[in-house]
XYZ file of N, CA, C and O in Angstrom:
608
model
N -75.038 29.399 85.052
C -75.400 30.649 84.404
C -74.212 31.144 83.583
O -73.078 31.086 84.020
N -74.484 31.644 82.391
C -73.411 32.129 81.530
C -72.892 33.472 82.017
O -73.540 34.177 82.771
N -71.693 33.813 81.540
C -71.082 35.081 81.890
C -71.937 36.230 81.358
O -72.483 36.166 80.257
N -72.068 37.296 82.150
C -72.885 38.445 81.773
C -72.277 39.172 80.589
O -71.089 39.441 80.545
N -73.098 39.474 79.596
C -72.676 40.184 78.388
C -73.795 41.160 78.012
O -74.858 40.740 77.553
N -73.550 42.458 78.208
C -74.572 43.468 77.970
C -75.110 43.411 76.551
O -76.322 43.459 76.333
N -74.240 43.308 75.554
C -74.689 43.297 74.168
C -75.524 42.057 73.872
O -76.564 42.143 73.212
N -75.114 40.913 74.374
C -75.887 39.686 74.155
C -77.266 39.810 74.795
O -78.273 39.395 74.206
N -77.327 40.394 75.988
C -78.621 40.598 76.635
C -79.476 41.576 75.837
O -80.686 41.387 75.693
N -78.869 42.626 75.299
C -79.598 43.592 74.486
C -80.169 42.911 73.241
O -81.318 43.146 72.861
N -79.389 42.044 72.611
C -79.868 41.309 71.437
C -81.057 40.431 71.834
O -82.075 40.403 71.141
N -80.947 39.723 72.954
C -82.051 38.873 73.405
C -83.315 39.686 73.652
O -84.403 39.295 73.233
N -83.176 40.808 74.345
C -84.330 41.659 74.623
C -84.943 42.145 73.317
O -86.153 42.059 73.104
N -84.093 42.648 72.429
C -84.571 43.236 71.176
C -85.241 42.213 70.267
O -86.317 42.464 69.735
N -84.618 41.068 70.081
C -85.111 40.094 69.115
C -86.133 39.111 69.680
O -86.980 38.624 68.936
N -86.061 38.825 70.980
C -86.882 37.743 71.521
C -87.935 38.182 72.528
O -89.004 37.580 72.594
N -87.639 39.191 73.336
C -88.533 39.504 74.444
C -89.557 40.601 74.148
O -90.558 40.699 74.848
N -89.331 41.414 73.144
C -90.281 42.479 72.820
C -91.239 41.933 71.760
O -90.842 41.717 70.609
N -92.496 41.708 72.132
C -93.442 41.070 71.204
C -93.572 41.789 69.857
O -93.611 41.141 68.814
N -93.633 43.110 69.852
C -93.800 43.835 68.596
C -92.598 43.632 67.680
O -92.755 43.530 66.459
N -91.412 43.549 68.240
C -90.224 43.299 67.414
C -90.288 41.926 66.761
O -89.803 41.744 65.645
N -90.883 40.972 67.457
C -91.066 39.642 66.861
C -92.050 39.721 65.694
O -91.869 39.052 64.679
N -93.093 40.551 65.826
C -94.042 40.727 64.722
C -93.334 41.341 63.520
O -93.536 40.918 62.380
N -92.479 42.355 63.773
C -91.720 42.975 62.690
C -90.720 42.001 62.070
O -90.352 42.143 60.910
N -90.266 41.037 62.852
C -89.245 40.106 62.383
C -87.841 40.656 62.536
O -86.950 40.336 61.743
N -87.622 41.479 63.561
C -86.301 42.063 63.805
C -85.287 40.944 64.026
O -85.509 40.022 64.811
N -84.165 41.046 63.314
C -83.086 40.057 63.458
C -81.746 40.722 63.171
O -81.689 41.879 62.783
N -80.684 39.968 63.365
C -79.311 40.449 63.122
C -79.001 41.733 63.879
O -78.317 42.613 63.369
N -79.499 41.829 65.081
C -79.212 42.988 65.930
C -77.727 42.982 66.265
O -77.188 41.974 66.702
N -77.072 44.122 66.019
C -75.632 44.189 66.286
C -75.203 45.641 66.454
O -75.919 46.557 66.085
N -74.011 45.795 66.979
C -73.379 47.102 67.096
C -72.051 47.006 66.365
O -71.207 46.177 66.692
N -71.865 47.842 65.353
C -70.619 47.851 64.596
C -69.486 48.446 65.432
O -69.725 49.096 66.448
N -68.261 48.244 64.968
C -67.094 48.775 65.677
C -67.147 50.292 65.831
O -66.595 50.836 66.773
N -67.821 50.967 64.906
C -67.928 52.424 64.990
C -69.097 52.883 65.862
O -69.420 54.066 65.913
N -69.760 51.934 66.536
C -70.837 52.269 67.453
C -72.205 52.381 66.821
O -73.181 52.735 67.485
N -72.325 52.068 65.535
C -73.615 52.153 64.850
C -74.434 50.898 65.161
O -73.952 49.775 65.019
N -75.685 51.118 65.608
C -76.605 50.016 65.865
C -77.248 49.609 64.547
O -77.620 50.466 63.739
N -77.383 48.296 64.315
C -77.975 47.805 63.069
C -78.930 46.658 63.351
O -78.655 45.818 64.214
N -80.019 46.653 62.596
C -80.956 45.526 62.637
C -81.445 45.268 61.216
O -81.263 46.100 60.326
N -82.077 44.127 61.024
C -82.582 43.753 59.707
C -84.018 43.268 59.851
O -84.378 42.623 60.832
N -84.827 43.565 58.832
C -86.168 42.994 58.705
C -86.333 42.533 57.258
O -85.793 43.145 56.334
N -87.064 41.450 57.100
C -87.344 40.918 55.773
C -88.657 41.475 55.253
O -89.582 41.735 56.028
N -88.733 41.637 53.937
C -90.007 41.981 53.302
C -90.911 40.760 53.432
O -90.492 39.638 53.143
N -92.119 40.977 53.917
C -93.111 39.905 54.020
C -94.448 40.467 53.556
O -94.725 41.658 53.721
N -95.289 39.605 53.026
C -96.590 40.043 52.538
C -97.423 40.723 53.626
O -98.163 41.661 53.341
N -97.294 40.259 54.871
C -98.101 40.854 55.941
C -97.551 42.197 56.434
O -98.139 42.814 57.322
N -96.457 42.689 55.855
C -95.919 44.001 56.200
C -96.112 45.015 55.069
O -95.613 46.140 55.142
N -96.857 44.632 54.044
C -97.083 45.493 52.881
C -98.150 46.534 53.194
O -99.168 46.234 53.814
N -97.903 47.771 52.740
C -98.874 48.839 52.897
C -99.594 49.150 51.597
O -100.770 49.475 51.585
N -98.900 49.048 50.490
C -99.491 49.288 49.178
C -99.667 47.929 48.513
O -98.727 47.385 47.936
N -100.898 47.386 48.610
C -101.125 46.023 48.122
C -100.979 45.909 46.608
O -100.631 44.859 46.100
N -101.228 47.005 45.894
C -101.140 46.956 44.433
C -99.692 46.850 43.954
O -99.420 46.233 42.928
N -98.776 47.461 44.703
C -97.367 47.468 44.278
C -96.437 46.682 45.209
O -95.271 46.490 44.897
N -96.939 46.279 46.361
C -96.136 45.475 47.273
C -95.108 46.251 48.071
O -94.147 45.673 48.575
N -95.304 47.569 48.217
C -94.365 48.386 48.985
C -94.541 48.116 50.481
O -95.663 47.935 50.968
N -93.436 48.154 51.191
C -93.458 48.015 52.641
C -94.283 49.152 53.251
O -94.215 50.289 52.794
N -95.054 48.863 54.275
C -95.864 49.881 54.950
C -94.953 50.896 55.638
O -93.938 50.524 56.251
N -95.296 52.171 55.545
C -94.503 53.220 56.181
C -94.398 53.057 57.683
O -93.393 53.435 58.290
N -95.413 52.483 58.310
C -95.358 52.237 59.753
C -94.308 51.208 60.118
O -93.691 51.288 61.190
N -94.087 50.245 59.245
C -93.041 49.241 59.462
C -91.675 49.920 59.386
O -90.795 49.658 60.215
N -91.515 50.811 58.418
C -90.264 51.563 58.284
C -90.025 52.367 59.557
O -88.937 52.310 60.151
N -91.022 53.114 60.002
C -90.877 53.953 61.194
C -90.588 53.117 62.438
O -89.698 53.455 63.233
N -91.332 52.030 62.609
C -91.130 51.188 63.788
C -89.741 50.569 63.801
O -89.091 50.490 64.853
N -89.271 50.135 62.633
C -87.939 49.538 62.556
C -86.862 50.574 62.860
O -85.896 50.282 63.582
N -87.029 51.782 62.345
C -86.078 52.853 62.673
C -86.101 53.156 64.161
O -85.057 53.409 64.772
N -87.272 53.120 64.762
C -87.392 53.374 66.195
C -86.646 52.307 67.003
O -85.969 52.620 67.984
N -86.733 51.062 66.579
C -85.998 49.987 67.259
C -84.499 50.248 67.176
O -83.781 50.171 68.188
N -84.011 50.565 65.979
C -82.574 50.831 65.816
C -82.144 52.025 66.664
O -81.094 51.977 67.324
N -82.936 53.089 66.657
C -82.614 54.260 67.476
C -82.599 53.932 68.961
O -81.733 54.395 69.701
N -83.545 53.114 69.389
C -83.586 52.706 70.800
C -82.369 51.888 71.203
O -81.830 52.046 72.305
N -81.904 51.034 70.306
C -80.698 50.250 70.583
C -79.497 51.182 70.734
O -78.691 51.032 71.656
N -79.370 52.144 69.826
C -78.259 53.098 69.917
C -78.327 53.874 71.228
O -77.299 54.086 71.886
N -79.533 54.278 71.626
C -79.697 55.000 72.894
C -79.301 54.125 74.081
O -78.605 54.579 74.999
N -79.727 52.865 74.055
C -79.366 51.945 75.143
C -77.862 51.776 75.250
O -77.297 51.794 76.341
N -77.196 51.612 74.109
C -75.758 51.423 74.146
C -75.035 52.684 74.610
O -73.991 52.596 75.260
N -75.589 53.851 74.315
C -74.996 55.095 74.823
C -75.062 55.131 76.339
O -74.098 55.519 77.003
N -76.181 54.696 76.889
C -76.344 54.692 78.352
C -75.411 53.672 78.992
O -74.705 53.987 79.952
N -75.373 52.459 78.461
C -74.511 51.445 79.076
C -73.041 51.759 78.850
O -72.190 51.323 79.628
N -72.738 52.526 77.814
C -71.353 52.960 77.598
C -70.873 53.919 78.677
O -69.702 53.926 79.039
N -71.787 54.733 79.191
C -71.452 55.681 80.269
C -71.343 54.990 81.620
O -70.453 55.272 82.402
N -72.304 54.106 81.869
C -72.366 53.404 83.154
C -72.637 51.936 82.882
O -73.789 51.500 82.900
N -71.593 51.171 82.602
C -71.811 49.758 82.270
C -72.472 48.997 83.423
O -72.022 49.102 84.572
N -73.534 48.269 83.123
C -74.175 47.467 84.175
C -73.279 46.305 84.580
O -72.519 45.791 83.758
N -73.379 45.928 85.822
C -72.559 44.822 86.339
C -73.317 43.502 86.341
O -72.717 42.441 86.413
N -74.642 43.587 86.258
C -75.467 42.379 86.296
C -76.570 42.475 85.246
O -76.870 43.556 84.727
N -77.189 41.333 84.976
C -78.340 41.322 84.063
C -79.479 42.167 84.622
O -80.207 42.805 83.861
N -79.632 42.156 85.926
C -80.700 42.936 86.548
C -80.483 44.428 86.315
O -81.423 45.156 85.995
N -79.247 44.894 86.470
C -78.940 46.306 86.208
C -79.183 46.635 84.732
O -79.735 47.688 84.409
N -78.772 45.730 83.842
C -78.993 45.953 82.408
C -80.487 46.016 82.117
O -80.955 46.891 81.377
N -81.248 45.118 82.708
C -82.697 45.112 82.516
C -83.343 46.397 82.984
O -84.265 46.916 82.343
N -82.842 46.942 84.087
C -83.363 48.214 84.600
C -83.088 49.343 83.602
O -83.952 50.162 83.323
N -81.881 49.368 83.042
C -81.534 50.391 82.040
C -82.421 50.230 80.812
O -83.019 51.190 80.335
N -82.522 49.003 80.304
C -83.294 48.762 79.091
C -84.760 49.140 79.288
O -85.383 49.702 78.390
N -85.307 48.854 80.455
C -86.734 49.102 80.682
C -87.045 50.573 80.934
O -88.214 50.963 80.892
N -86.046 51.399 81.163
C -86.279 52.825 81.428
C -86.120 53.702 80.189
O -86.208 54.923 80.298
N -85.882 53.111 79.035
C -85.684 53.899 77.821
C -86.978 53.900 77.009
O -87.544 52.850 76.726
N -87.431 55.108 76.661
C -88.664 55.260 75.880
C -88.488 56.339 74.822
O -87.791 57.336 75.042
N -89.156 56.165 73.706
C -89.158 57.166 72.641
C -90.014 58.350 73.082
O -91.148 58.162 73.524
N -89.462 59.572 72.949
C -90.261 60.751 73.261
C -90.530 61.615 72.031
O -91.429 62.449 72.050
N -89.772 61.402 70.957
C -90.033 62.129 69.720
C -89.335 61.400 68.576
O -88.277 60.799 68.768
N -89.953 61.448 67.407
C -89.340 60.817 66.253
C -89.840 61.514 64.985
O -91.004 61.877 64.894
N -88.924 61.702 64.068
C -89.271 62.263 62.762
C -88.703 61.341 61.692
O -87.527 60.973 61.740
N -89.558 60.986 60.725
C -89.144 60.124 59.627
C -89.383 60.864 58.316
O -90.463 61.423 58.103
N -88.387 60.851 57.452
C -88.525 61.364 56.095
C -88.450 60.171 55.152
O -87.422 59.491 55.084
N -89.553 59.924 54.442
C -89.622 58.824 53.479
C -89.091 59.339 52.149
O -89.597 60.315 51.600
N -88.072 58.689 51.616
C -87.404 59.150 50.411
C -87.851 58.410 49.156
O -87.807 58.962 48.061
N -88.257 57.161 49.331
C -88.735 56.353 48.199
C -89.494 55.157 48.759
O -89.390 54.851 49.943
N -90.251 54.457 47.915
C -91.017 53.300 48.400
C -90.114 52.203 48.961
O -88.974 52.032 48.522
N -90.649 51.467 49.904
C -89.938 50.339 50.507
C -90.011 49.116 49.621
O -90.894 48.268 49.789
N -89.094 49.040 48.671
C -89.030 47.928 47.733
C -87.738 47.171 47.999
O -86.658 47.768 48.020
N -87.848 45.867 48.205
C -86.664 45.056 48.431
C -87.016 43.742 49.084
O -88.138 43.554 49.566
N -86.060 42.847 49.115
C -86.247 41.544 49.751
C -86.049 41.645 51.258
O -86.689 40.938 52.029
N -85.128 42.502 51.675
C -84.877 42.752 53.093
C -84.347 44.164 53.248
O -83.960 44.809 52.276
N -84.346 44.634 54.505
C -83.984 46.016 54.795
C -83.111 46.080 56.040
O -83.324 45.326 56.986
N -82.146 46.977 56.020
C -81.309 47.252 57.187
C -81.666 48.618 57.740
O -81.796 49.587 56.980
N -81.809 48.687 59.043
C -81.983 49.960 59.730
C -80.741 50.174 60.579
O -80.253 49.249 61.228
N -80.223 51.403 60.549
C -79.039 51.725 61.345
C -79.304 53.006 62.118
O -80.125 53.828 61.714
N -78.599 53.146 63.224
C -78.753 54.348 64.047
C -77.446 54.660 64.749
O -76.747 53.761 65.222
N -77.135 55.949 64.809
C -75.967 56.415 65.551
C -76.419 57.545 66.475
O -77.426 58.207 66.230
N -75.654 57.751 67.519
C -75.994 58.760 68.517
C -75.486 60.124 68.061
O -74.306 60.283 67.735
N -76.389 61.099 68.046
C -76.013 62.485 67.764
C -75.621 63.208 69.046
O -74.689 63.997 69.067
N -76.381 62.942 70.120
C -76.100 63.551 71.417
C -76.590 62.632 72.516
O -77.683 62.081 72.427
N -75.774 62.472 73.521
C -76.131 61.638 74.656
C -75.992 62.453 75.930
O -74.884 62.763 76.354
N -77.129 62.823 76.506
C -77.138 63.568 77.751
C -77.514 62.668 78.913
O -77.723 61.464 78.751
N -77.635 63.237 80.078
C -77.942 62.443 81.265
C -79.383 61.936 81.275
O -79.678 60.924 81.896
N -80.298 62.626 80.576
C -81.705 62.212 80.564
C -82.245 61.921 79.160
O -83.246 61.242 79.022
N -81.580 62.456 78.131
C -82.089 62.336 76.768
C -80.957 61.951 75.821
O -79.855 62.480 75.918
N -81.258 61.036 74.892
C -80.336 60.655 73.832
C -81.032 60.923 72.495
O -82.201 60.568 72.319
N -80.313 61.549 71.564
C -80.836 61.837 70.234
C -80.045 61.004 69.227
O -78.811 60.967 69.273
N -80.774 60.341 68.328
C -80.131 59.470 67.342
C -80.487 59.891 65.920
O -81.508 60.523 65.674
N -79.643 59.481 64.991
C -79.871 59.645 63.550
C -80.009 58.250 62.980
O -79.183 57.361 63.273
N -81.038 58.031 62.156
C -81.351 56.690 61.687
C -81.476 56.653 60.167
O -81.873 57.645 59.556
N -81.137 55.496 59.576
C -81.288 55.278 58.140
C -81.915 53.910 57.898
O -81.651 52.955 58.636
N -82.701 53.826 56.827
C -83.381 52.581 56.442
C -83.049 52.325 54.977
O -83.368 53.139 54.110
N -82.368 51.209 54.703
C -81.906 50.883 53.338
C -82.377 49.491 52.943
O -82.504 48.608 53.793
N -82.567 49.303 51.630
C -82.898 47.960 51.151
C -81.621 47.155 50.924
O -80.514 47.650 51.161
N -81.777 45.917 50.459
C -80.618 45.027 50.318
C -79.618 45.517 49.284
O -78.473 45.093 49.279
N -80.020 46.420 48.417
C -79.101 46.990 47.433
C -78.392 48.239 47.963
O -77.583 48.835 47.255
N -78.708 48.616 49.194
C -78.095 49.802 49.790
C -78.817 51.096 49.454
O -78.350 52.181 49.819
N -79.954 51.004 48.787
C -80.725 52.200 48.431
C -81.385 52.777 49.675
O -82.064 52.068 50.415
N -81.178 54.066 49.886
C -81.743 54.749 51.050
C -83.241 54.943 50.842
O -83.666 55.604 49.897
N -84.039 54.356 51.725
C -85.495 54.403 51.641
C -86.054 55.506 52.538
O -86.985 56.211 52.164
N -85.481 55.655 53.738
C -85.966 56.654 54.692
C -84.848 57.025 55.656
O -83.907 56.249 55.874
N -84.952 58.222 56.219
C -84.048 58.684 57.256
C -84.884 59.241 58.400
O -86.060 59.556 58.208
N -84.281 59.355 59.555
C -85.028 59.907 60.673
C -84.135 60.308 61.829
O -82.925 60.046 61.826
N -84.750 60.972 62.768
C -84.122 61.259 64.046
C -85.054 60.770 65.141
O -86.281 60.812 64.991
N -84.471 60.287 66.192
C -85.249 59.805 67.322
C -84.711 60.382 68.607
O -83.488 60.527 68.769
N -85.610 60.722 69.506
C -85.233 61.244 70.812
C -85.775 60.294 71.863
O -86.953 59.928 71.836
N -84.909 59.902 72.790
C -85.249 58.880 73.779
C -84.964 59.391 75.180
O -83.912 59.962 75.435
N -85.918 59.192 76.084
C -85.704 59.476 77.501
C -84.977 58.263 78.063
O -85.347 57.116 77.788
N -83.908 58.502 78.803
C -83.064 57.398 79.260
C -82.883 57.340 80.767
O -82.100 56.548 81.266
N -83.607 58.143 81.484
C -83.418 58.116 82.934
C -84.619 58.573 83.681
O -85.594 59.020 83.177
């Protein structure tokens, strides 16, 4: 068995074990040195909402932001109480749920791929609040949001 690594396990859960994330095509899950959670999704024909113009569906934008916000919330929890085993990490990951989310769409989802990022605004004992951004490959801001997650 390999050495336990919370971030590696989080990447596996996010990219491989959550079926909906596989449908979205979530990849490149990472945490930057400044603590910002980041993920990437590619533009695909089956994720289009406006068939006439090829814009990404707003639900894809919201779901991707929710994934990024959830990752930031998970890392806030494990930062406070680092798990010692994969089982402990799994328990933390499985207890986090979205309880509120607001998305502001700023422009159509046009691009070859998109990055979603999230940082923690507040981390309490039961609730974590995140700020999220969704940008295309040119760095153009497509949407912003806030997410609230129950963590305990």
